Short mmCIF file of C-alpha atoms and ligand atoms in Angstrom, two decimals:
data_model
loop_
_atom_site.label_atom_id
_atom_site.label_comp_id
_atom_site.label_asym_id
_atom_site.label_seq_id
_atom_site.Cartn_x
_atom_site.Cartn_y
_atom_site.Cartn_z
CA MET A 1458 68.32 -76.17 54.49
CA TYR A 1459 72.28 -75.72 53.91
CA GLY A 1460 73.31 -72.82 52.04
CA LEU A 1461 76.90 -72.21 50.13
CA LYS A 1462 78.00 -69.31 48.35
CA LEU A 1463 80.82 -70.02 45.75
CA GLU A 1464 82.71 -67.63 44.21
CA ASN A 1465 84.45 -66.50 42.04
CA ILE A 1466 83.53 -69.60 40.43
CA THR A 1467 81.32 -70.26 37.29
CA ASN A 1468 80.85 -74.19 36.87
CA SER A 1469 80.55 -75.77 40.67
CA ASN A 1470 80.20 -79.15 39.17
CA GLN A 1471 83.25 -80.60 41.14
CA TYR A 1472 82.68 -79.26 44.45
CA GLU A 1473 78.68 -79.90 44.08
CA GLU A 1474 79.98 -83.23 44.21
CA LEU A 1475 82.34 -83.38 47.18
CA VAL A 1476 79.33 -81.43 48.91
CA LYS A 1477 76.83 -84.95 47.50
CA LEU A 1478 79.19 -86.98 50.05
CA PHE A 1479 77.77 -85.31 52.47
CA LEU A 1480 74.59 -83.57 52.38
CA SER A 1481 71.39 -84.82 49.41
CA PRO A 1482 70.09 -82.72 47.41
CA ASP A 1483 67.23 -81.86 49.70
CA GLN A 1484 69.66 -80.77 52.36
CA TYR A 1485 71.69 -77.53 50.35
CA ARG A 1486 71.92 -75.00 47.36
CA ILE A 1487 74.39 -73.59 45.95
CA PHE A 1488 75.02 -70.48 44.96
CA THR A 1489 78.26 -69.26 42.86
CA ASP A 1490 78.47 -65.93 40.40
CA GLU A 1491 75.53 -65.91 37.99
CA GLU A 1492 72.72 -67.81 40.59
CA LYS A 1493 73.14 -65.17 43.72
CA GLU A 1494 69.75 -64.47 43.55
CA GLY A 1495 68.74 -66.39 47.68
CA SER A 1496 72.16 -66.51 49.00
CA GLU A 1497 71.72 -63.81 51.90
CA ASN A 1498 72.61 -66.37 55.10
CA ALA A 1499 74.74 -68.59 52.88
CA GLU A 1500 77.94 -69.55 54.13
CA VAL A 1501 80.61 -68.15 52.19
CA PHE A 1502 83.15 -69.55 50.31
CA SER A 1503 86.14 -68.22 48.19
CA PHE A 1504 88.25 -69.02 45.07
CA GLN A 1505 92.10 -68.03 45.06
CA GLY A 1506 93.47 -70.11 42.42
CA ASP A 1507 93.87 -73.13 44.46
CA LYS A 1508 90.91 -75.62 43.66
CA ASN A 1509 91.89 -78.39 46.39
CA GLN A 1510 91.94 -75.29 48.67
CA LEU A 1511 88.50 -74.84 48.79
CA LYS A 1512 87.67 -78.13 48.27
CA ARG A 1513 89.59 -78.72 52.40
CA GLU A 1514 87.85 -74.90 53.20
CA LEU A 1515 84.79 -76.95 51.99
CA TYR A 1516 85.38 -80.48 53.34
CA GLU A 1517 86.23 -78.73 56.93
CA TYR A 1518 82.55 -77.06 57.32
CA LEU A 1519 80.63 -80.30 55.97
CA ARG A 1520 82.73 -82.78 58.65
CA CYS A 1521 81.43 -79.47 61.48
CA ILE A 1522 78.07 -79.63 60.48
CA THR A 1523 77.24 -83.19 59.87
CA GLY A 1524 79.65 -84.66 61.55
CA GLU A 1525 80.59 -87.16 58.41
CA SER A 1526 84.86 -87.40 57.86
CA PRO A 1527 84.42 -89.25 53.99
CA LYS A 1528 87.08 -91.56 53.52
CA TRP A 1529 88.12 -90.40 50.57
CA GLY A 1530 88.44 -86.76 51.33
CA ILE A 1531 88.10 -84.83 48.62
CA LEU A 1532 88.62 -86.61 46.38
CA THR A 1533 85.96 -86.73 43.38
CA GLY A 1534 87.91 -88.35 40.74
CA ILE A 1535 87.37 -91.62 40.00
CA ARG A 1536 90.72 -93.48 39.72
CA PRO A 1537 93.06 -92.44 42.62
CA VAL A 1538 95.23 -95.16 42.00
CA LYS A 1539 96.73 -93.60 39.08
CA LEU A 1540 96.20 -90.73 41.45
CA ALA A 1541 98.72 -92.08 43.39
CA GLY A 1542 101.19 -93.55 41.00
CA GLU A 1543 101.22 -90.27 39.67
CA LEU A 1544 102.37 -88.85 43.46
CA TRP A 1545 105.17 -92.15 44.46
CA ARG A 1546 106.68 -91.46 40.88
CA GLN A 1547 106.72 -87.33 40.94
CA LEU A 1548 107.74 -86.53 44.71
CA GLY A 1549 110.31 -89.77 44.34
CA SER A 1550 108.92 -91.98 47.30
CA ARG A 1551 105.60 -93.64 49.07
CA GLU A 1552 106.43 -91.93 52.30
CA LYS A 1553 105.56 -88.28 50.82
CA ALA A 1554 103.31 -89.28 48.42
CA GLY A 1555 101.02 -90.76 51.48
CA HIS A 1556 102.15 -87.72 53.28
CA CYS A 1557 100.74 -85.54 50.23
CA LEU A 1558 97.17 -87.56 49.55
CA ARG A 1559 96.55 -86.79 53.31
CA GLU A 1560 97.66 -83.43 53.39
CA GLU A 1561 97.00 -82.12 50.48
CA TYR A 1562 93.72 -85.01 49.54
CA LEU A 1563 92.89 -85.49 53.18
CA LEU A 1564 92.42 -89.98 52.14
CA SER A 1565 91.65 -91.72 56.04
CA GLU A 1566 95.13 -93.38 56.89
CA GLU A 1567 92.95 -96.33 55.60
CA LYS A 1568 92.70 -95.85 52.01
CA THR A 1569 96.00 -93.63 51.80
CA GLU A 1570 97.31 -97.00 52.39
CA LEU A 1571 94.96 -98.59 50.01
CA ILE A 1572 95.61 -97.18 47.17
CA LEU A 1573 99.61 -97.22 47.35
CA ASP A 1574 99.41 -101.23 47.76
CA LEU A 1575 97.12 -101.14 45.17
CA TYR A 1576 100.15 -99.13 43.06
CA GLN A 1577 103.43 -100.86 44.46
CA TYR A 1578 101.50 -104.32 43.76
CA GLN A 1579 99.99 -103.39 39.61
CA GLN A 1580 103.92 -102.32 38.93
CA GLU A 1581 105.23 -105.30 40.31
CA GLN A 1582 102.93 -107.83 38.58
CA LEU A 1583 101.80 -106.36 35.48
CA GLY A 1584 105.08 -103.37 35.11
CA LYS A 1585 104.39 -100.78 32.29
CA PRO A 1586 103.16 -101.51 28.63
CA ALA A 1587 104.97 -102.23 25.88
CA PRO A 1588 104.41 -99.13 23.49
CA ALA A 1589 103.08 -100.41 20.77
CA SER A 1590 100.51 -102.89 22.54
CA ALA A 1591 97.41 -101.81 23.45
CA GLY A 1592 93.38 -103.08 25.01
CA VAL A 1593 91.15 -104.20 22.09
CA TYR A 1594 87.74 -104.35 23.69
CA ILE A 1595 84.45 -105.29 21.78
CA GLY A 1596 81.13 -104.94 22.58
CA ILE A 1597 77.84 -107.30 22.51
CA PRO A 1598 75.01 -104.85 23.27
CA PHE A 1599 72.51 -107.33 24.10
CA CYS A 1600 70.94 -109.05 27.64
CA PRO A 1601 67.42 -110.80 28.55
CA THR A 1602 66.61 -108.66 30.17
CA ARG A 1603 67.51 -104.92 31.71
CA CYS A 1604 68.69 -105.19 34.75
CA LEU A 1605 67.33 -102.54 37.73
CA TYR A 1606 70.25 -100.30 38.03
CA CYS A 1607 71.62 -100.64 34.30
CA SER A 1608 73.18 -97.94 32.20
CA PHE A 1609 74.66 -99.50 29.91
CA THR A 1610 74.04 -99.93 26.41
CA SER A 1611 72.33 -103.13 27.10
CA ASN A 1612 68.68 -103.49 24.26
CA GLN A 1613 67.04 -107.48 24.51
CA SER A 1614 66.55 -107.81 20.41
CA GLY A 1615 64.95 -109.69 17.99
CA PRO A 1616 67.62 -112.48 16.22
CA LYS A 1617 66.94 -110.17 13.12
CA GLN A 1618 68.78 -107.25 14.75
CA ILE A 1619 71.76 -109.46 16.06
CA GLU A 1620 72.43 -110.65 12.85
CA ASP A 1621 72.58 -107.24 10.68
CA TYR A 1622 74.54 -105.70 14.39
CA LEU A 1623 77.41 -108.35 13.91
CA SER A 1624 77.65 -107.69 11.03
CA ALA A 1625 78.34 -104.24 11.08
CA LEU A 1626 80.76 -105.55 13.76
CA PHE A 1627 83.12 -108.00 12.11
CA HIS A 1628 83.62 -105.51 9.26
CA GLU A 1629 85.35 -102.90 11.61
CA ILE A 1630 86.70 -106.38 13.60
CA ARG A 1631 88.28 -107.23 10.08
CA PHE A 1632 88.99 -103.46 9.31
CA ALA A 1633 90.85 -102.68 12.90
CA GLY A 1634 92.80 -105.53 13.31
CA LYS A 1635 93.97 -104.96 9.29
CA ALA A 1636 94.74 -101.36 10.15
CA MET A 1637 96.69 -102.84 13.42
CA LYS A 1638 99.21 -105.23 11.53
CA GLU A 1639 99.99 -101.96 9.40
CA GLU A 1640 101.29 -99.48 12.35
CA GLU A 1641 102.44 -102.60 13.75
CA SER A 1642 100.97 -102.35 16.72
CA PHE A 1643 98.89 -105.41 18.83
CA ALA A 1644 96.57 -106.41 21.23
CA GLU A 1645 98.60 -106.71 24.84
CA SER A 1646 94.00 -108.36 26.14
CA ILE A 1647 91.23 -108.08 25.11
CA TYR A 1648 87.90 -108.43 26.81
CA ILE A 1649 84.86 -109.21 24.85
CA GLY A 1650 81.84 -106.91 27.23
CA GLY A 1651 78.67 -105.57 26.86
CA GLY A 1652 75.70 -106.36 27.40
CA THR A 1653 76.40 -109.81 27.89
CA PRO A 1654 78.73 -111.27 24.78
CA THR A 1655 76.93 -115.08 25.44
CA SER A 1656 73.70 -113.87 24.97
CA LEU A 1657 74.97 -114.55 21.02
CA THR A 1658 74.68 -118.26 19.94
CA ALA A 1659 77.04 -120.65 19.96
CA LYS A 1660 77.48 -120.53 16.54
CA GLN A 1661 77.90 -116.26 16.58
CA LEU A 1662 79.32 -116.47 19.65
CA GLU A 1663 82.82 -119.22 17.44
CA ASP A 1664 82.56 -116.55 15.06
CA LEU A 1665 82.93 -113.82 16.61
CA LEU A 1666 85.48 -115.47 18.70
CA SER A 1667 87.23 -116.66 14.66
CA LEU A 1668 86.86 -113.77 13.55
CA THR A 1669 88.74 -111.82 16.36
CA GLN A 1670 91.45 -114.98 17.06
CA ALA A 1671 91.97 -113.90 13.44
CA SER A 1672 92.64 -110.53 13.53
CA PHE A 1673 94.55 -109.67 16.43
CA ALA A 1674 95.77 -112.77 18.59
CA SER A 1675 99.27 -112.61 18.14
CA SER A 1676 102.97 -114.12 20.88
CA GLU A 1677 102.12 -111.59 22.68
CA LEU A 1678 98.42 -111.60 23.60
CA LYS A 1679 98.45 -111.94 27.15
CA GLU A 1680 94.37 -111.66 27.95
CA PHE A 1681 91.72 -113.16 26.66
CA THR A 1682 88.20 -112.16 28.85
CA VAL A 1683 85.37 -112.60 27.49
CA GLU A 1684 81.37 -111.93 30.02
CA ALA A 1685 79.38 -113.87 30.54
CA GLY A 1686 77.38 -112.09 33.63
CA ARG A 1687 74.06 -113.62 32.98
CA PRO A 1688 73.49 -117.05 33.94
CA ASP A 1689 71.31 -117.93 32.28
CA THR A 1690 72.55 -117.57 28.86
CA ILE A 1691 75.47 -120.00 29.92
CA THR A 1692 75.65 -122.79 27.64
CA PRO A 1693 78.38 -126.40 27.44
CA GLU A 1694 77.95 -125.38 24.28
CA LYS A 1695 79.72 -122.02 24.94
CA LEU A 1696 81.68 -122.54 26.98
CA ARG A 1697 83.61 -125.20 24.05
CA VAL A 1698 83.26 -122.33 21.69
CA LEU A 1699 85.34 -120.28 24.36
CA LYS A 1700 87.68 -122.39 25.22
CA ALA A 1701 88.59 -123.51 22.15
CA PHE A 1702 89.59 -120.22 20.97
CA GLY A 1703 91.79 -119.68 23.34
CA VAL A 1704 89.53 -117.29 25.37
CA GLY A 1705 91.63 -117.49 29.28
CA ARG A 1706 89.39 -115.67 31.90
CA ILE A 1707 85.19 -115.60 31.53
CA SER A 1708 83.40 -113.20 34.18
CA ILE A 1709 79.63 -114.72 35.33
CA ASN A 1710 78.26 -112.35 37.62
CA PRO A 1711 75.79 -113.66 40.12
CA GLN A 1712 75.41 -110.11 41.36
CA THR A 1713 73.68 -111.46 44.75
CA MET A 1714 73.12 -115.51 45.15
CA HIS A 1715 69.52 -114.04 46.98
CA GLN A 1716 66.45 -115.12 44.64
CA LYS A 1717 64.82 -112.50 46.99
CA THR A 1718 67.06 -109.88 45.12
CA LEU A 1719 67.21 -111.54 42.07
CA ASP A 1720 63.75 -111.31 41.58
CA LEU A 1721 63.28 -107.68 41.89
CA ILE A 1722 66.57 -106.19 40.19
CA GLY A 1723 64.47 -108.17 37.08
CA ARG A 1724 67.84 -110.64 35.87
CA SER A 1725 65.54 -112.73 34.97
CA HIS A 1726 67.93 -116.22 36.56
CA THR A 1727 67.85 -117.36 39.61
CA VAL A 1728 70.85 -119.07 42.14
CA ALA A 1729 70.42 -122.57 40.90
CA GLN A 1730 71.58 -121.55 37.26
CA THR A 1731 75.32 -119.58 38.74
CA ARG A 1732 75.61 -122.87 40.52
CA GLU A 1733 75.60 -124.57 37.61
CA ALA A 1734 76.88 -121.43 35.28
CA PHE A 1735 80.02 -121.76 37.44
CA ASP A 1736 80.42 -125.65 37.54
CA MET A 1737 79.62 -126.01 33.33
CA ALA A 1738 82.43 -123.55 33.48
CA HIS A 1739 85.18 -125.56 36.08
CA LYS A 1740 84.28 -128.82 33.73
CA ALA A 1741 84.42 -127.41 30.68
CA GLY A 1742 88.10 -126.17 32.37
CA ILE A 1743 88.03 -122.32 31.69
CA PRO A 1744 91.27 -120.95 33.80
CA LEU A 1745 89.91 -118.85 35.88
CA ILE A 1746 86.70 -116.73 36.55
CA ASN A 1747 85.61 -113.36 37.52
CA ALA A 1748 82.52 -113.19 39.97
CA ASP A 1749 80.87 -109.64 40.13
CA LEU A 1750 78.75 -109.24 44.04
CA ILE A 1751 77.22 -105.78 44.16
CA ALA A 1752 77.14 -103.65 47.41
CA GLY A 1753 74.00 -101.70 48.56
CA LEU A 1754 71.40 -103.83 46.08
CA PRO A 1755 67.46 -102.71 47.60
CA GLU A 1756 66.64 -104.22 50.32
CA GLU A 1757 69.79 -106.56 50.68
CA THR A 1758 71.20 -105.93 55.06
CA THR A 1759 75.42 -106.62 55.90
CA GLU A 1760 73.83 -110.64 56.71
CA ASP A 1761 72.69 -110.86 52.92
CA PHE A 1762 75.85 -109.08 51.04
CA ARG A 1763 77.90 -111.57 53.74
CA GLN A 1764 76.26 -114.99 52.47
CA SER A 1765 76.16 -114.01 49.46
CA LEU A 1766 79.88 -113.73 48.80
CA GLU A 1767 80.33 -117.02 51.66
CA ALA A 1768 78.59 -118.68 48.65
CA VAL A 1769 80.34 -117.33 45.76
CA LEU A 1770 84.03 -118.32 47.48
CA GLU A 1771 83.17 -121.99 47.40
CA LEU A 1772 82.20 -121.91 43.90
CA GLY A 1773 85.46 -121.22 43.28
CA ALA A 1774 86.25 -117.90 41.54
CA ASP A 1775 89.49 -116.38 41.31
CA ASN A 1776 88.55 -112.80 40.99
CA ILE A 1777 85.90 -111.66 42.43
CA THR A 1778 84.33 -107.92 41.91
CA LEU A 1779 82.80 -106.08 44.63
CA HIS A 1780 80.45 -103.18 42.97
CA THR A 1781 78.85 -100.56 44.99
CA LEU A 1782 75.30 -99.67 43.53
CA ALA A 1783 75.32 -96.53 41.45
CA VAL A 1784 72.30 -94.85 40.50
CA LYS A 1785 73.03 -93.44 37.12
CA ARG A 1786 71.50 -91.94 34.23
CA SER A 1787 69.31 -93.51 32.17
CA SER A 1788 68.87 -96.64 34.14
CA ARG A 1789 65.37 -97.67 35.86
CA LEU A 1790 66.20 -97.26 39.40
CA LYS A 1791 67.10 -93.25 38.61
CA GLU A 1792 63.41 -93.34 37.38
CA MET A 1793 62.20 -95.37 40.34
CA ASP A 1794 63.93 -93.31 43.05
CA GLU A 1795 66.81 -90.98 42.05
CA ASN A 1796 68.03 -90.41 45.62
CA PHE A 1797 67.91 -94.67 46.95
CA HIS A 1798 71.81 -93.60 47.47
CA TYR A 1799 71.35 -91.50 49.79
CA ARG A 1800 69.80 -93.29 52.25
CA HIS A 1801 71.79 -96.20 52.88
CA PRO A 1802 75.68 -94.17 53.45
CA ARG A 1803 76.88 -96.86 55.94
CA LEU A 1804 75.61 -100.05 54.38
CA THR A 1805 77.94 -100.07 51.66
CA GLU A 1806 80.82 -99.07 53.75
CA GLU A 1807 79.94 -102.24 56.64
CA MET A 1808 79.73 -104.26 53.54
CA LEU A 1809 82.58 -103.24 51.73
CA GLY A 1810 84.91 -104.06 55.08
CA ILE A 1811 83.28 -107.18 56.58
CA ALA A 1812 84.20 -108.37 52.27
CA LYS A 1813 87.49 -107.66 53.19
CA ASP A 1814 88.45 -109.12 56.05
CA ILE A 1815 86.59 -112.27 54.58
CA LEU A 1816 88.35 -112.43 51.60
CA GLU A 1817 91.38 -111.54 52.57
CA ARG A 1818 91.84 -114.79 55.62
CA GLN A 1819 90.45 -116.74 52.14
CA GLY A 1820 93.83 -116.03 50.71
CA TYR A 1821 92.79 -112.58 48.19
CA ARG A 1822 94.01 -109.34 47.41
CA PRO A 1823 92.43 -106.30 45.89
CA TYR A 1824 94.29 -105.11 42.31
CA TYR A 1825 92.32 -101.84 41.46
CA LEU A 1826 90.03 -100.49 42.10
CA TYR A 1827 88.00 -97.53 40.58
CA ARG A 1828 85.01 -95.00 42.21
CA GLN A 1829 82.21 -94.25 40.77
CA LYS A 1830 80.03 -91.30 41.06
CA HIS A 1831 76.32 -91.66 42.87
CA THR A 1832 76.48 -94.97 44.75
CA ALA A 1833 75.58 -95.22 47.81
CA GLY A 1834 78.23 -94.16 50.84
CA SER A 1835 79.79 -92.73 48.07
CA THR A 1836 82.42 -96.05 48.37
CA GLU A 1837 84.69 -98.45 45.75
CA ASN A 1838 84.42 -100.72 43.43
CA ILE A 1839 87.65 -103.36 44.16
CA GLY A 1840 88.91 -106.44 42.73
CA TYR A 1841 90.33 -108.73 44.20
CA CYS A 1842 92.06 -112.29 43.47
CA ARG A 1843 94.01 -114.85 44.71
CA ARG A 1844 97.69 -116.79 43.57
CA ASP A 1845 98.04 -113.05 41.68
CA ARG A 1846 96.02 -113.80 38.83
CA LEU A 1847 94.99 -110.98 39.15
CA SER A 1848 93.56 -108.78 35.20
CA LEU A 1849 95.84 -106.91 33.22
CA TYR A 1850 92.36 -105.40 30.94
CA ASN A 1851 91.26 -104.48 33.98
CA THR A 1852 94.19 -102.91 35.22
CA ARG A 1853 95.44 -101.21 32.74
CA ILE A 1854 92.16 -99.14 31.67
CA MET A 1855 92.75 -97.76 35.09
CA GLU A 1856 96.45 -96.90 34.51
CA GLU A 1857 95.83 -94.81 31.11
CA ALA A 1858 98.52 -95.70 29.45
CA GLN A 1859 98.05 -97.71 26.82
CA SER A 1860 96.16 -96.69 23.66
CA ILE A 1861 92.35 -98.87 24.14
CA LEU A 1862 90.68 -99.99 20.48
CA ALA A 1863 87.36 -100.23 22.50
CA LEU A 1864 84.64 -101.78 18.90
CA GLY A 1865 81.05 -102.37 18.17
CA ALA A 1866 78.55 -100.21 19.20
CA GLY A 1867 78.85 -97.50 22.96
CA GLY A 1868 82.67 -98.53 22.36
CA ILE A 1869 85.65 -95.87 23.08
CA SER A 1870 88.68 -95.77 22.05
CA LYS A 1871 90.98 -93.94 23.62
CA VAL A 1872 94.68 -92.94 21.77
CA TYR A 1873 97.66 -93.05 24.74
CA TYR A 1874 100.34 -90.21 23.50
CA PRO A 1875 103.46 -91.12 25.65
CA LYS A 1876 105.65 -87.69 25.42
CA GLU A 1877 102.51 -85.70 26.99
CA ASN A 1878 100.54 -88.64 28.98
CA ARG A 1879 97.25 -87.99 27.27
CA LEU A 1880 93.89 -90.30 26.17
CA GLU A 1881 92.37 -88.45 22.84
CA ARG A 1882 89.14 -89.99 22.84
CA VAL A 1883 87.22 -91.90 19.73
CA PRO A 1884 83.64 -92.38 20.15
CA ASN A 1885 81.85 -94.95 18.69
CA VAL A 1886 78.03 -94.28 18.52
CA SER A 1887 76.40 -95.95 21.20
CA ASN A 1888 72.93 -96.67 19.89
CA PHE A 1889 73.28 -100.08 18.09
CA GLU A 1890 70.88 -99.46 15.00
CA ILE A 1891 72.61 -96.13 14.07
CA TYR A 1892 76.16 -98.02 14.25
CA ILE A 1893 74.96 -100.19 12.05
CA GLU A 1894 73.71 -96.99 9.62
CA ARG A 1895 77.08 -95.16 9.96
CA ILE A 1896 79.05 -97.51 10.07
CA GLU A 1897 81.26 -96.69 7.33
CA GLU A 1898 81.86 -93.01 8.93
CA MET A 1899 82.84 -94.88 12.92
CA LEU A 1900 85.73 -96.82 10.71
CA ASP A 1901 86.21 -93.39 8.88
CA ARG A 1902 86.20 -91.76 13.08
CA LYS A 1903 89.54 -95.25 13.28
CA ARG A 1904 90.81 -94.29 10.10
CA ASN A 1905 91.05 -90.62 10.94
CA ASN A 1906 92.30 -89.94 14.54
CA PHE A 1907 92.92 -93.94 16.22
CA PHE A 1908 95.76 -95.25 13.77
CA ARG A 1909 96.40 -91.55 12.29
CA ARG A 1910 100.21 -92.14 14.70
S1 SF4 B 368 73.91 -107.13 33.12
FE1 SF4 B 368 74.59 -105.59 32.83
S2 SF4 B 368 74.20 -104.56 30.60
FE2 SF4 B 368 72.54 -106.60 31.47
S3 SF4 B 368 70.46 -105.28 31.79
FE3 SF4 B 368 72.00 -105.76 33.22
S4 SF4 B 368 73.78 -104.29 34.15
FE4 SF4 B 368 73.56 -104.17 32.14
#
């Protein structure tokens, strides 16, 4: 057990995140000014007004005792590309930003070049968002079953509850569409996510998309995505509805192409259904399909992951998003095995490395990236695209330079203030039954805090 004493520190959270890159919770104890008892033999680190300096000292100490050198250095934030952009603008050149990332944040050469490349590519492809633009998110918090690792607002509800939810949601969409028109802002992208939006019936989807289109469609709309995550919820009829209402991008998420893993993680669909869903989507003429895969799923090897990726490539997805398994609060996995991710630190890094080689050989390139806490190996989630068909919504949300109007249970709207370059959150409640009950309050929150500009 290692003892680490942080002097002149009351809140140790951000330092503990760094310690967790090297050690599992049963291997260390942190002492602060307020919790000193038992710290006699602890290694002392003293805060002298520069938190990065303290983190670098901690990193060096942990590197010496464990022999590990995590590639993200002392960076524990979830948006490294945003930081790369800020440094590039502040310091005036890519070289200076790279130097700072390596020296100040101790990033490896590989991660430094990756995030600088991503920033440059996003700027070239998408530029800056127009000041009056917003990303619109609509949440459908229902799924056929709950995945082992899920920490989202996902419910397995009956038809009556879903109908009640849609009534409340439609009320919020009408209100928000009208308010946007009044303040002369517009949706640059629309993203219907969840949950699994395609767990709605074709008729419910038609009503939802028809209202969404009437409320937010304009000549400025550049991207319209619907998550069709669970292959077993996809039908030709639903795909026809999506196509008819101008949905240009859907996400079908295999997560793995191994049946034994699907059964283990509670996905309730088969590999054959994933193949059928892709086939149906191609036949329906959906222009762009994203496929999510997860690295580090229980009992999977690097070879399993490679096979899944190759199978997904054969299905013809233009966007492939690689997630690293995260053990999050409120997931069943956390309840069953909260230290799962500490036991496989190398595996996910290897998987992402193999995937990079395969994808780049097949003409894909990374276009966005973010990090999550509690992932195996503290790696990243990374989106690849081919033919420059990157997802606008995904990129903008990580850039944090545009307002996000989020509707439905669990939606967290964010108002962007360009002068101060900051976002202010305007959340809805996450429980869908409380959302239905308190829908007028959700509208008031938006009226007072989102549309007041
Ligand atoms: S499909 Fe997504 S939202 Fe639904 S239960 Fe699985 S992880 Fe959660």
